[in-house]
C-alpha cells in the first residue's frame, strides 16, 4: 500500500469556525516535512471556511474541497444554495457529492448525477460517495445498491478522469465500526469491476482511525480514505496518514 499515491480527504461536515483553522498548523508542518511522500491531503470544510482555508494553505500541497453543491451550473434564484462555480471561485478544487447524510435528506441519484455533471463542467474533482445502509446489507443488497448508485450517479458521463469514488457503508459512518476485511475487499473489488479499468481512485470512508488501519491497510485496491470525525483532530489525522504510509 505504501507505494501507492494515497488520498486523505477530511470531511469536516458542519463543524469548524475561523479559530479552528489555527489547529491546522500541525498538519501543514507535517505536509511540508513529508513533501517526498506520495500522498494528497484534501480538506473539505463547511463553505464558510473554504476561502480562509485555501488562503492559509496557499504555499502548501494541501488542497481544499466542498461538501456539496447545487446542480445548476448557472447562477439563479436558488435561495441558500451555492453552485460549483462559486465554490471554485473561493478556492475549492474538489467537491464531495452523494454523501449519505445528504441522501438521507432525500437527495436522489439523478440529482447527484446533475451535480456531478455541473461540477465537471466547472473543473472540480468529484468525490462520489456510495454505500449501503445496514438494512440493505442485511438483505444482501450491497452490490445492487452500489451498482445503482454508480450507474445512475455517473449516467452519460464519458470522461471519468475527475471522479473519485468513496465507498462509505452508511452503517459505519460515525459508529466506530468498519466492515470485515473480506466484506470490504468484496465491495471494493465489485466497485472496481464496475468502472472497468479507467476509474481513477477508490477511497474508503467510515470510522477510519489509527487503530483500525491495520485492517484497512490490507485491502489492496484502496487508494485512500475519506475521514470524518478523526479529521477534525490534527493529531488523529496525522496519525492516520503516518500509519498508512509507513
Ligand atoms: C464521513 O462522514 O464521510 C465519514 C467518513 O465520517 P466518520 O469518519 O466520522 O465515520
PDB file of C-alpha atoms and ligand atoms in Angstrom:
ATOM      1  CA  UNK A   1       0.000   0.000   0.000  1.00  0.00           C
ATOM      2  CA  UNK A   2       2.794   2.399   0.798  1.00  0.00           C
ATOM      3  CA  UNK A   3       3.938   2.563  -2.820  1.00  0.00           C
ATOM      4  CA  UNK A   4       0.602   3.897  -3.960  1.00  0.00           C
ATOM      5  CA  UNK A   5      -0.388   7.534  -4.202  1.00  0.00           C
ATOM      6  CA  UNK A   6      -2.811   7.839  -1.283  1.00  0.00           C
ATOM      7  CA  UNK A   7      -5.595  10.339  -0.655  1.00  0.00           C
ATOM      8  CA  UNK A   8      -6.590  11.585   2.783  1.00  0.00           C
ATOM      9  CA  UNK A   9      -9.772  13.585   2.469  1.00  0.00           C
ATOM     10  CA  UNK A  10     -11.036  15.370   5.570  1.00  0.00           C
ATOM     11  CA  UNK A  11     -14.795  15.812   5.733  1.00  0.00           C
ATOM     12  CA  UNK A  12     -15.424  18.361   8.454  1.00  0.00           C
ATOM     13  CA  UNK A  13     -19.192  18.225   7.996  1.00  0.00           C
ATOM     14  CA  UNK A  14     -20.954  21.094   9.852  1.00  0.00           C
ATOM     15  CA  UNK A  15     -18.071  21.710  12.239  1.00  0.00           C
ATOM     16  CA  UNK A  16     -15.454  24.427  12.475  1.00  0.00           C
ATOM     17  CA  UNK A  17     -15.075  28.174  12.584  1.00  0.00           C
ATOM     18  CA  UNK A  18     -12.269  30.628  11.870  1.00  0.00           C
ATOM     19  CA  UNK A  19     -10.473  29.719  15.104  1.00  0.00           C
ATOM     20  CA  UNK A  20     -10.419  26.050  14.123  1.00  0.00           C
ATOM     21  CA  UNK A  21      -8.084  26.881  11.257  1.00  0.00           C
ATOM     22  CA  UNK A  22      -5.246  27.597  13.732  1.00  0.00           C
ATOM     23  CA  UNK A  23      -5.206  23.935  14.618  1.00  0.00           C
ATOM     24  CA  UNK A  24      -4.116  23.105  11.081  1.00  0.00           C
ATOM     25  CA  UNK A  25      -0.585  24.391  11.589  1.00  0.00           C
ATOM     26  CA  UNK A  26       0.463  20.911  12.735  1.00  0.00           C
ATOM     27  CA  UNK A  27      -0.883  19.318   9.566  1.00  0.00           C
ATOM     28  CA  UNK A  28       0.738  21.993   7.389  1.00  0.00           C
ATOM     29  CA  UNK A  29       4.072  21.324   9.069  1.00  0.00           C
ATOM     30  CA  UNK A  30       3.638  17.581   8.659  1.00  0.00           C
ATOM     31  CA  UNK A  31       2.819  18.007   4.980  1.00  0.00           C
ATOM     32  CA  UNK A  32       5.873  20.222   4.412  1.00  0.00           C
ATOM     33  CA  UNK A  33       8.129  17.733   6.196  1.00  0.00           C
ATOM     34  CA  UNK A  34       6.849  14.881   4.055  1.00  0.00           C
ATOM     35  CA  UNK A  35       6.970  16.516   0.645  1.00  0.00           C
ATOM     36  CA  UNK A  36       8.534  13.499  -0.978  1.00  0.00           C
ATOM     37  CA  UNK A  37       5.889  11.071   0.184  1.00  0.00           C
ATOM     38  CA  UNK A  38       3.198  10.119  -2.267  1.00  0.00           C
ATOM     39  CA  UNK A  39       0.013  11.365  -0.645  1.00  0.00           C
ATOM     40  CA  UNK A  40      -2.544  14.067  -1.087  1.00  0.00           C
ATOM     41  CA  UNK A  41      -4.394  15.807   1.722  1.00  0.00           C
ATOM     42  CA  UNK A  42      -7.700  17.456   0.869  1.00  0.00           C
ATOM     43  CA  UNK A  43      -9.678  19.425   3.448  1.00  0.00           C
ATOM     44  CA  UNK A  44     -13.405  19.754   2.880  1.00  0.00           C
ATOM     45  CA  UNK A  45     -14.609  22.277   5.468  1.00  0.00           C
ATOM     46  CA  UNK A  46     -18.020  23.982   5.591  1.00  0.00           C
ATOM     47  CA  UNK A  47     -18.435  26.513   2.758  1.00  0.00           C
ATOM     48  CA  UNK A  48     -17.834  29.394   5.189  1.00  0.00           C
ATOM     49  CA  UNK A  49     -14.228  28.260   5.634  1.00  0.00           C
ATOM     50  CA  UNK A  50     -13.239  27.427   2.059  1.00  0.00           C
ATOM     51  CA  UNK A  51     -11.818  30.864   1.290  1.00  0.00           C
ATOM     52  CA  UNK A  52      -9.844  31.414   4.511  1.00  0.00           C
ATOM     53  CA  UNK A  53      -8.618  27.843   4.460  1.00  0.00           C
ATOM     54  CA  UNK A  54      -7.430  27.948   0.854  1.00  0.00           C
ATOM     55  CA  UNK A  55      -5.568  31.196   1.622  1.00  0.00           C
ATOM     56  CA  UNK A  56      -3.903  29.601   4.589  1.00  0.00           C
ATOM     57  CA  UNK A  57      -2.875  26.581   2.522  1.00  0.00           C
ATOM     58  CA  UNK A  58      -1.609  28.619  -0.413  1.00  0.00           C
ATOM     59  CA  UNK A  59       2.047  27.676  -0.099  1.00  0.00           C
ATOM     60  CA  UNK A  60       1.360  24.042   0.755  1.00  0.00           C
ATOM     61  CA  UNK A  61       0.440  20.946  -1.226  1.00  0.00           C
ATOM     62  CA  UNK A  62      -2.785  20.563   0.730  1.00  0.00           C
ATOM     63  CA  UNK A  63      -5.928  21.217  -1.300  1.00  0.00           C
ATOM     64  CA  UNK A  64      -9.439  22.302  -0.401  1.00  0.00           C
ATOM     65  CA  UNK A  65     -12.832  20.932  -1.351  1.00  0.00           C
ATOM     66  CA  UNK A  66     -16.511  21.466  -0.613  1.00  0.00           C
ATOM     67  CA  UNK A  67     -19.060  19.046   0.792  1.00  0.00           C
ATOM     68  CA  UNK A  68     -21.927  19.542  -1.650  1.00  0.00           C
ATOM     69  CA  UNK A  69     -23.210  21.951  -4.291  1.00  0.00           C
ATOM     70  CA  UNK A  70     -26.322  22.927  -6.201  1.00  0.00           C
ATOM     71  CA  UNK A  71     -26.829  21.126  -9.507  1.00  0.00           C
ATOM     72  CA  UNK A  72     -27.159  24.258 -11.636  1.00  0.00           C
ATOM     73  CA  UNK A  73     -24.050  25.392 -13.450  1.00  0.00           C
ATOM     74  CA  UNK A  74     -25.614  28.824 -13.955  1.00  0.00           C
ATOM     75  CA  UNK A  75     -26.408  31.356 -11.265  1.00  0.00           C
ATOM     76  CA  UNK A  76     -30.089  31.551 -10.415  1.00  0.00           C
ATOM     77  CA  UNK A  77     -32.863  32.066  -7.920  1.00  0.00           C
ATOM     78  CA  UNK A  78     -31.975  29.230  -5.528  1.00  0.00           C
ATOM     79  CA  UNK A  79     -32.123  30.621  -2.012  1.00  0.00           C
ATOM     80  CA  UNK A  80     -29.481  29.248   0.307  1.00  0.00           C
ATOM     81  CA  UNK A  81     -27.682  27.338  -2.422  1.00  0.00           C
ATOM     82  CA  UNK A  82     -24.148  27.508  -3.781  1.00  0.00           C
ATOM     83  CA  UNK A  83     -23.074  26.099  -7.120  1.00  0.00           C
ATOM     84  CA  UNK A  84     -19.798  24.562  -8.233  1.00  0.00           C
ATOM     85  CA  UNK A  85     -18.637  27.766  -9.954  1.00  0.00           C
ATOM     86  CA  UNK A  86     -18.987  29.691  -6.690  1.00  0.00           C
ATOM     87  CA  UNK A  87     -17.073  27.008  -4.839  1.00  0.00           C
ATOM     88  CA  UNK A  88     -14.282  27.095  -7.378  1.00  0.00           C
ATOM     89  CA  UNK A  89     -14.160  30.894  -7.133  1.00  0.00           C
ATOM     90  CA  UNK A  90     -13.357  30.713  -3.433  1.00  0.00           C
ATOM     91  CA  UNK A  91     -10.679  28.056  -3.819  1.00  0.00           C
ATOM     92  CA  UNK A  92     -12.327  24.631  -3.903  1.00  0.00           C
ATOM     93  CA  UNK A  93     -10.731  22.064  -6.181  1.00  0.00           C
ATOM     94  CA  UNK A  94     -12.878  19.121  -5.080  1.00  0.00           C
ATOM     95  CA  UNK A  95     -16.473  18.554  -4.121  1.00  0.00           C
ATOM     96  CA  UNK A  96     -17.931  15.666  -2.156  1.00  0.00           C
ATOM     97  CA  UNK A  97     -21.227  14.575  -3.736  1.00  0.00           C
ATOM     98  CA  UNK A  98     -23.790  11.925  -2.800  1.00  0.00           C
ATOM     99  CA  UNK A  99     -22.791  11.762   0.858  1.00  0.00           C
ATOM    100  CA  UNK A 100     -25.207   9.513   2.733  1.00  0.00           C
ATOM    101  CA  UNK A 101     -26.070  12.353   5.124  1.00  0.00           C
ATOM    102  CA  UNK A 102     -27.452  14.209   2.094  1.00  0.00           C
ATOM    103  CA  UNK A 103     -29.005  11.101   0.540  1.00  0.00           C
ATOM    104  CA  UNK A 104     -30.831  10.629   3.848  1.00  0.00           C
ATOM    105  CA  UNK A 105     -32.301  14.120   3.380  1.00  0.00           C
ATOM    106  CA  UNK A 106     -33.791  12.984   0.074  1.00  0.00           C
ATOM    107  CA  UNK A 107     -31.005  13.535  -2.447  1.00  0.00           C
ATOM    108  CA  UNK A 108     -31.541  11.030  -5.250  1.00  0.00           C
ATOM    109  CA  UNK A 109     -29.120   9.515  -7.780  1.00  0.00           C
ATOM    110  CA  UNK A 110     -30.442  11.595 -10.687  1.00  0.00           C
ATOM    111  CA  UNK A 111     -29.889  14.850  -8.781  1.00  0.00           C
ATOM    112  CA  UNK A 112     -26.404  13.696  -7.793  1.00  0.00           C
ATOM    113  CA  UNK A 113     -25.773  12.951 -11.480  1.00  0.00           C
ATOM    114  CA  UNK A 114     -26.679  16.555 -12.390  1.00  0.00           C
ATOM    115  CA  UNK A 115     -24.422  17.887  -9.644  1.00  0.00           C
ATOM    116  CA  UNK A 116     -21.543  15.756 -10.913  1.00  0.00           C
ATOM    117  CA  UNK A 117     -22.067  16.998 -14.462  1.00  0.00           C
ATOM    118  CA  UNK A 118     -22.091  20.663 -13.496  1.00  0.00           C
ATOM    119  CA  UNK A 119     -19.052  20.194 -11.232  1.00  0.00           C
ATOM    120  CA  UNK A 120     -17.118  18.517 -14.055  1.00  0.00           C
ATOM    121  CA  UNK A 121     -18.006  21.444 -16.295  1.00  0.00           C
ATOM    122  CA  UNK A 122     -16.656  23.806 -13.637  1.00  0.00           C
ATOM    123  CA  UNK A 123     -13.431  21.835 -13.418  1.00  0.00           C
ATOM    124  CA  UNK A 124     -13.805  20.434  -9.922  1.00  0.00           C
ATOM    125  CA  UNK A 125     -12.757  16.917  -8.986  1.00  0.00           C
ATOM    126  CA  UNK A 126     -15.625  14.892  -7.622  1.00  0.00           C
ATOM    127  CA  UNK A 127     -15.628  12.566  -4.664  1.00  0.00           C
ATOM    128  CA  UNK A 128     -18.753  10.487  -5.217  1.00  0.00           C
ATOM    129  CA  UNK A 129     -19.923   8.745  -2.044  1.00  0.00           C
ATOM    130  CA  UNK A 130     -21.709   5.439  -2.353  1.00  0.00           C
ATOM    131  CA  UNK A 131     -22.649   2.831   0.211  1.00  0.00           C
ATOM    132  CA  UNK A 132     -25.365   0.618   1.569  1.00  0.00           C
ATOM    133  CA  UNK A 133     -27.427   1.032   4.744  1.00  0.00           C
ATOM    134  CA  UNK A 134     -27.475  -1.625   7.446  1.00  0.00           C
ATOM    135  CA  UNK A 135     -30.899  -2.786   6.311  1.00  0.00           C
ATOM    136  CA  UNK A 136     -29.708  -3.156   2.725  1.00  0.00           C
ATOM    137  CA  UNK A 137     -26.637  -5.027   3.902  1.00  0.00           C
ATOM    138  CA  UNK A 138     -28.764  -7.411   5.982  1.00  0.00           C
ATOM    139  CA  UNK A 139     -30.913  -8.024   2.920  1.00  0.00           C
ATOM    140  CA  UNK A 140     -27.783  -8.886   0.920  1.00  0.00           C
ATOM    141  CA  UNK A 141     -28.368  -5.919  -1.346  1.00  0.00           C
ATOM    142  CA  UNK A 142     -24.935  -4.294  -1.063  1.00  0.00           C
ATOM    143  CA  UNK A 143     -23.823  -4.934  -4.648  1.00  0.00           C
ATOM    144  CA  UNK A 144     -27.222  -4.000  -6.029  1.00  0.00           C
ATOM    145  CA  UNK A 145     -27.105  -0.644  -4.206  1.00  0.00           C
ATOM    146  CA  UNK A 146     -23.514   0.106  -5.225  1.00  0.00           C
ATOM    147  CA  UNK A 147     -24.323  -0.773  -8.842  1.00  0.00           C
ATOM    148  CA  UNK A 148     -27.347   1.545  -8.855  1.00  0.00           C
ATOM    149  CA  UNK A 149     -25.513   4.425  -7.222  1.00  0.00           C
ATOM    150  CA  UNK A 150     -22.593   4.147  -9.647  1.00  0.00           C
ATOM    151  CA  UNK A 151     -24.661   3.646 -12.785  1.00  0.00           C
ATOM    152  CA  UNK A 152     -27.226   6.339 -12.069  1.00  0.00           C
ATOM    153  CA  UNK A 153     -24.755   8.736 -10.475  1.00  0.00           C
ATOM    154  CA  UNK A 154     -22.413   8.552 -13.436  1.00  0.00           C
ATOM    155  CA  UNK A 155     -25.063   8.189 -16.137  1.00  0.00           C
ATOM    156  CA  UNK A 156     -23.876   9.544 -19.507  1.00  0.00           C
ATOM    157  CA  UNK A 157     -20.607  10.812 -18.074  1.00  0.00           C
ATOM    158  CA  UNK A 158     -17.977   9.642 -20.511  1.00  0.00           C
ATOM    159  CA  UNK A 159     -14.840  11.133 -19.056  1.00  0.00           C
ATOM    160  CA  UNK A 160     -14.484   9.741 -15.565  1.00  0.00           C
ATOM    161  CA  UNK A 161     -10.975  11.030 -15.025  1.00  0.00           C
ATOM    162  CA  UNK A 162     -12.218  13.592 -12.495  1.00  0.00           C
ATOM    163  CA  UNK A 163     -14.221  11.082 -10.468  1.00  0.00           C
ATOM    164  CA  UNK A 164     -13.027   9.573  -7.227  1.00  0.00           C
ATOM    165  CA  UNK A 165     -15.320   7.018  -5.638  1.00  0.00           C
ATOM    166  CA  UNK A 166     -15.641   6.886  -1.872  1.00  0.00           C
ATOM    167  CA  UNK A 167     -17.148   3.661  -0.597  1.00  0.00           C
ATOM    168  CA  UNK A 168     -18.815   4.590   2.676  1.00  0.00           C
ATOM    169  CA  UNK A 169     -21.074   1.942   4.220  1.00  0.00           C
ATOM    170  CA  UNK A 170     -23.748   4.072   5.882  1.00  0.00           C
ATOM    171  CA  UNK A 171     -23.793   1.840   8.971  1.00  0.00           C
ATOM    172  CA  UNK A 172     -20.110   2.502   9.554  1.00  0.00           C
ATOM    173  CA  UNK A 173     -20.127   6.308   9.399  1.00  0.00           C
ATOM    174  CA  UNK A 174     -19.572   7.806  12.830  1.00  0.00           C
ATOM    175  CA  UNK A 175     -20.278   4.460  14.513  1.00  0.00           C
ATOM    176  CA  UNK A 176     -16.752   3.284  15.294  1.00  0.00           C
ATOM    177  CA  UNK A 177     -17.170   0.073  13.293  1.00  0.00           C
ATOM    178  CA  UNK A 178     -15.706  -0.877   9.922  1.00  0.00           C
ATOM    179  CA  UNK A 179     -16.568  -3.776   7.612  1.00  0.00           C
ATOM    180  CA  UNK A 180     -14.809  -7.108   7.983  1.00  0.00           C
ATOM    181  CA  UNK A 181     -11.733  -7.394   5.797  1.00  0.00           C
ATOM    182  CA  UNK A 182     -13.329  -9.961   3.460  1.00  0.00           C
ATOM    183  CA  UNK A 183     -16.521  -7.903   3.039  1.00  0.00           C
ATOM    184  CA  UNK A 184     -14.599  -4.717   2.351  1.00  0.00           C
ATOM    185  CA  UNK A 185     -12.402  -6.492  -0.152  1.00  0.00           C
ATOM    186  CA  UNK A 186     -15.501  -7.805  -1.922  1.00  0.00           C
ATOM    187  CA  UNK A 187     -17.208  -4.397  -2.051  1.00  0.00           C
ATOM    188  CA  UNK A 188     -14.107  -2.565  -3.285  1.00  0.00           C
ATOM    189  CA  UNK A 189     -13.402  -5.226  -5.934  1.00  0.00           C
ATOM    190  CA  UNK A 190     -17.009  -5.019  -7.069  1.00  0.00           C
ATOM    191  CA  UNK A 191     -16.780  -1.227  -7.434  1.00  0.00           C
ATOM    192  CA  UNK A 192     -13.541  -1.579  -9.331  1.00  0.00           C
ATOM    193  CA  UNK A 193     -15.118  -4.080 -11.719  1.00  0.00           C
ATOM    194  CA  UNK A 194     -17.964  -1.623 -12.429  1.00  0.00           C
ATOM    195  CA  UNK A 195     -15.518   1.012 -13.518  1.00  0.00           C
ATOM    196  CA  UNK A 196     -13.685  -1.168 -15.968  1.00  0.00           C
ATOM    197  CA  UNK A 197     -10.074  -0.009 -15.970  1.00  0.00           C
ATOM    198  CA  UNK A 198     -10.453   3.681 -16.373  1.00  0.00           C
ATOM    199  CA  UNK A 199     -11.593   4.674 -12.929  1.00  0.00           C
ATOM    200  CA  UNK A 200      -9.088   6.869 -11.136  1.00  0.00           C
ATOM    201  CA  UNK A 201      -9.332   6.191  -7.378  1.00  0.00           C
ATOM    202  CA  UNK A 202     -11.417   4.406  -4.773  1.00  0.00           C
ATOM    203  CA  UNK A 203     -11.405   5.651  -1.196  1.00  0.00           C
ATOM    204  CA  UNK A 204     -12.859   4.019   1.877  1.00  0.00           C
ATOM    205  CA  UNK A 205     -14.808   6.095   4.398  1.00  0.00           C
ATOM    206  CA  UNK A 206     -16.467   5.178   7.673  1.00  0.00           C
ATOM    207  CA  UNK A 207     -14.953   5.415  11.169  1.00  0.00           C
ATOM    208  CA  UNK A 208     -11.354   5.418   9.922  1.00  0.00           C
ATOM    209  CA  UNK A 209      -8.953   5.846  12.823  1.00  0.00           C
ATOM    210  CA  UNK A 210      -5.371   4.963  13.672  1.00  0.00           C
ATOM    211  CA  UNK A 211      -6.479   1.753  15.398  1.00  0.00           C
ATOM    212  CA  UNK A 212      -8.365   0.152  12.539  1.00  0.00           C
ATOM    213  CA  UNK A 213      -5.775   0.969   9.887  1.00  0.00           C
ATOM    214  CA  UNK A 214      -4.091  -2.384  10.351  1.00  0.00           C
ATOM    215  CA  UNK A 215      -7.227  -3.941   8.787  1.00  0.00           C
ATOM    216  CA  UNK A 216      -7.831  -1.207   6.212  1.00  0.00           C
ATOM    217  CA  UNK A 217      -4.229  -1.299   5.009  1.00  0.00           C
ATOM    218  CA  UNK A 218      -4.684  -4.910   3.930  1.00  0.00           C
ATOM    219  CA  UNK A 219      -7.201  -4.016   1.214  1.00  0.00           C
ATOM    220  CA  UNK A 220      -5.082  -3.729  -1.940  1.00  0.00           C
ATOM    221  CA  UNK A 221      -7.483  -1.658  -4.043  1.00  0.00           C
ATOM    222  CA  UNK A 222      -7.996   1.216  -1.610  1.00  0.00           C
ATOM    223  CA  UNK A 223      -6.385   4.483  -2.735  1.00  0.00           C
ATOM    224  CA  UNK A 224      -7.011   6.454   0.408  1.00  0.00           C
ATOM    225  CA  UNK A 225      -9.581   7.445   2.977  1.00  0.00           C
ATOM    226  CA  UNK A 226     -12.454   9.848   3.468  1.00  0.00           C
ATOM    227  CA  UNK A 227     -12.256  10.755   7.120  1.00  0.00           C
ATOM    228  CA  UNK A 228     -14.986  12.472   9.123  1.00  0.00           C
ATOM    229  CA  UNK A 229     -14.689  12.669  12.909  1.00  0.00           C
ATOM    230  CA  UNK A 230     -10.959  11.911  13.186  1.00  0.00           C
ATOM    231  CA  UNK A 231     -10.063  14.588  10.630  1.00  0.00           C
ATOM    232  CA  UNK A 232     -11.154  17.357  12.979  1.00  0.00           C
ATOM    233  CA  UNK A 233      -8.305  16.483  15.310  1.00  0.00           C
ATOM    234  CA  UNK A 234      -4.951  17.233  13.629  1.00  0.00           C
ATOM    235  CA  UNK A 235      -3.066  14.695  15.756  1.00  0.00           C
ATOM    236  CA  UNK A 236      -5.509  11.895  14.931  1.00  0.00           C
ATOM    237  CA  UNK A 237      -5.487  12.877  11.273  1.00  0.00           C
ATOM    238  CA  UNK A 238      -1.681  12.888  11.099  1.00  0.00           C
ATOM    239  CA  UNK A 239      -1.572   9.522  12.896  1.00  0.00           C
ATOM    240  CA  UNK A 240      -3.841   8.030  10.247  1.00  0.00           C
ATOM    241  CA  UNK A 241      -1.604   9.321   7.473  1.00  0.00           C
ATOM    242  CA  UNK A 242       1.577   8.161   9.177  1.00  0.00           C
ATOM    243  CA  UNK A 243       0.218   4.687   9.854  1.00  0.00           C
ATOM    244  CA  UNK A 244      -0.929   4.364   6.260  1.00  0.00           C
ATOM    245  CA  UNK A 245       2.231   5.461   4.525  1.00  0.00           C
ATOM    246  CA  UNK A 246       4.720   3.808   6.888  1.00  0.00           C
TER     247      UNK A 246
HETATM  248  C1  LIG B   1     -17.959  10.678   6.595  1.00  0.00           C
HETATM  249  O1  LIG B   1     -18.985  11.169   7.074  1.00  0.00           O
HETATM  250  O2  LIG B   1     -17.659  10.887   5.402  1.00  0.00           O
HETATM  251  C2  LIG B   1     -17.126   9.858   7.452  1.00  0.00           C
HETATM  252  C3  LIG B   1     -16.258   9.065   6.908  1.00  0.00           C
HETATM  253  O3  LIG B   1     -17.318  10.008   8.818  1.00  0.00           O
HETATM  254  P1  LIG B   1     -16.561   9.243  10.013  1.00  0.00           P
HETATM  255  O4  LIG B   1     -15.117   9.108   9.662  1.00  0.00           O
HETATM  256  O5  LIG B   1     -16.782  10.115  11.198  1.00  0.00           O
HETATM  257  O6  LIG B   1     -17.207   7.902  10.145  1.00  0.00           O
END
